[in-house]
mmCIF file of C-alpha atoms in Angstrom:
data_model
loop_
_atom_site.group_PDB
_atom_site.id
_atom_site.type_symbol
_atom_site.label_atom_id
_atom_site.label_comp_id
_atom_site.label_asym_id
_atom_site.label_seq_id
_atom_site.Cartn_x
_atom_site.Cartn_y
_atom_site.Cartn_z
ATOM 1 C CA MET N 1 5.338 0.058 -3.358
ATOM 2 C CA TYR N 2 6.655 1.646 -6.547
ATOM 3 C CA ASP N 3 5.236 2.324 -10.000
ATOM 4 C CA ALA N 4 8.107 0.248 -11.466
ATOM 5 C CA ASP N 5 10.889 -2.004 -10.218
ATOM 6 C CA PRO N 6 13.318 0.379 -8.458
ATOM 7 C CA GLN N 7 16.218 -1.985 -9.115
ATOM 8 C CA THR N 8 15.798 -1.664 -12.880
ATOM 9 C CA THR N 9 14.143 1.768 -13.045
ATOM 10 C CA PRO N 10 16.187 4.350 -11.104
ATOM 11 C CA ASP N 11 13.473 7.011 -11.319
ATOM 12 C CA ALA N 12 10.671 4.713 -10.044
ATOM 13 C CA ILE N 13 8.108 6.576 -7.950
ATOM 14 C CA ARG N 14 7.421 5.301 -4.419
ATOM 15 C CA PHE N 15 3.858 5.487 -3.155
ATOM 16 C CA GLU N 16 3.124 6.174 0.527
ATOM 17 C CA ARG N 17 -0.626 5.925 -0.014
ATOM 18 C CA LEU N 18 -2.934 4.883 -2.848
ATOM 19 C CA ASP N 19 -6.668 4.826 -3.312
ATOM 20 C CA TYR N 20 -8.047 1.390 -4.265
ATOM 21 C CA GLY N 21 -9.156 2.756 -7.638
ATOM 22 C CA GLU N 22 -5.754 4.220 -8.403
ATOM 23 C CA PHE N 23 -4.095 0.916 -7.500
ATOM 24 C CA LEU N 24 -6.434 -0.949 -9.845
ATOM 25 C CA ALA N 25 -6.131 1.651 -12.637
ATOM 26 C CA ARG N 26 -2.332 1.526 -12.552
ATOM 27 C CA GLU N 27 -2.485 -2.276 -12.855
ATOM 28 C CA LEU N 28 0.278 -2.683 -10.282
ATOM 29 C CA LYS N 29 1.423 -6.293 -10.036
ATOM 30 C CA VAL N 30 2.099 -6.319 -6.289
ATOM 31 C CA MET N 31 -1.022 -8.265 -5.355
ATOM 32 C CA ASP N 32 -4.097 -9.872 -6.837
ATOM 33 C CA THR N 33 -6.658 -7.358 -8.103
ATOM 34 C CA THR N 34 -9.537 -9.521 -6.843
ATOM 35 C CA ALA N 35 -8.149 -9.274 -3.297
ATOM 36 C CA VAL N 36 -7.893 -5.486 -3.623
ATOM 37 C CA SER N 37 -11.471 -5.312 -4.968
ATOM 38 C CA LEU N 38 -12.748 -7.371 -2.017
ATOM 39 C CA CYS N 39 -10.967 -5.049 0.415
ATOM 40 C CA LEU N 40 -12.518 -2.065 -1.382
ATOM 41 C CA ASP N 41 -16.013 -3.586 -1.151
ATOM 42 C CA ASN N 42 -15.564 -4.236 2.577
ATOM 43 C CA GLY N 43 -13.664 -1.060 3.499
ATOM 44 C CA LEU N 44 -10.549 -2.938 4.624
ATOM 45 C CA PRO N 45 -7.279 -1.008 4.345
ATOM 46 C CA ILE N 46 -4.201 -2.796 3.009
ATOM 47 C CA VAL N 47 -0.616 -2.177 4.099
ATOM 48 C CA VAL N 48 1.996 -3.398 1.603
ATOM 49 C CA PHE N 49 5.475 -3.599 3.121
ATOM 50 C CA ALA N 50 8.718 -5.586 3.065
ATOM 51 C CA LEU N 51 7.816 -8.545 5.274
ATOM 52 C CA MET N 52 11.437 -9.500 5.917
ATOM 53 C CA GLY N 53 12.543 -5.955 6.806
ATOM 54 C CA GLU N 54 13.702 -5.873 10.420
ATOM 55 C CA GLY N 55 10.895 -4.708 12.704
ATOM 56 C CA ASN N 56 8.422 -4.059 9.870
ATOM 57 C CA VAL N 57 5.743 -6.470 11.097
ATOM 58 C CA ALA N 58 5.756 -4.932 14.589
ATOM 59 C CA ARG N 59 5.704 -1.424 13.107
ATOM 60 C CA ALA N 60 2.714 -2.303 10.905
ATOM 61 C CA ILE N 61 0.844 -3.817 13.868
ATOM 62 C CA ARG N 62 1.480 -0.676 15.929
ATOM 63 C CA GLY N 63 0.030 1.427 13.113
ATOM 64 C CA GLU N 64 3.302 3.150 12.287
ATOM 65 C CA LYS N 65 4.034 4.255 8.737
ATOM 66 C CA VAL N 66 5.631 1.356 6.969
ATOM 67 C CA GLY N 67 5.321 0.597 3.262
ATOM 68 C CA THR N 68 2.291 1.723 1.276
ATOM 69 C CA LEU N 69 -1.260 2.154 2.551
ATOM 70 C CA ILE N 70 -4.063 1.271 0.121
ATOM 71 C CA CYS N 71 -7.421 2.619 1.303
ATOM 72 C CA ARG N 72 -10.372 4.832 0.413
ATOM 73 C CA GLN N 73 -9.336 8.283 -0.707
ATOM 74 C CA ASP N 74 -11.336 9.943 2.068
ATOM 75 C CA ALA N 75 -10.143 7.555 4.809
ATOM 76 C CA LYS N 76 -8.078 8.934 7.629
ATOM 77 C CA THR N 77 -4.614 7.445 8.017
ATOM 78 C CA PRO N 78 -4.583 5.026 10.972
ATOM 79 C CA ARG N 79 -2.739 6.335 14.009
ATOM 80 C CA PRO N 80 -1.128 4.289 16.778
ATOM 81 C CA ALA N 81 -3.311 3.936 19.877
#
């Protein structure tokens, strides 16, 4: 996930990890803010990644770094089992 469209903004910043509050404050248009708020309320992490990228779904399921992790600031990054 980026702070702007990388195809139109060459210096767009890519995020590896965001806190729920930072995601909401930046008003990123990647997903519905209500869904993010519900995940915040229930402590559910969100992984935003390119669904059609080869192998990305399997990598996400295995807990590998893929895309951007949205979670509590103090949460530990999930590790593969």
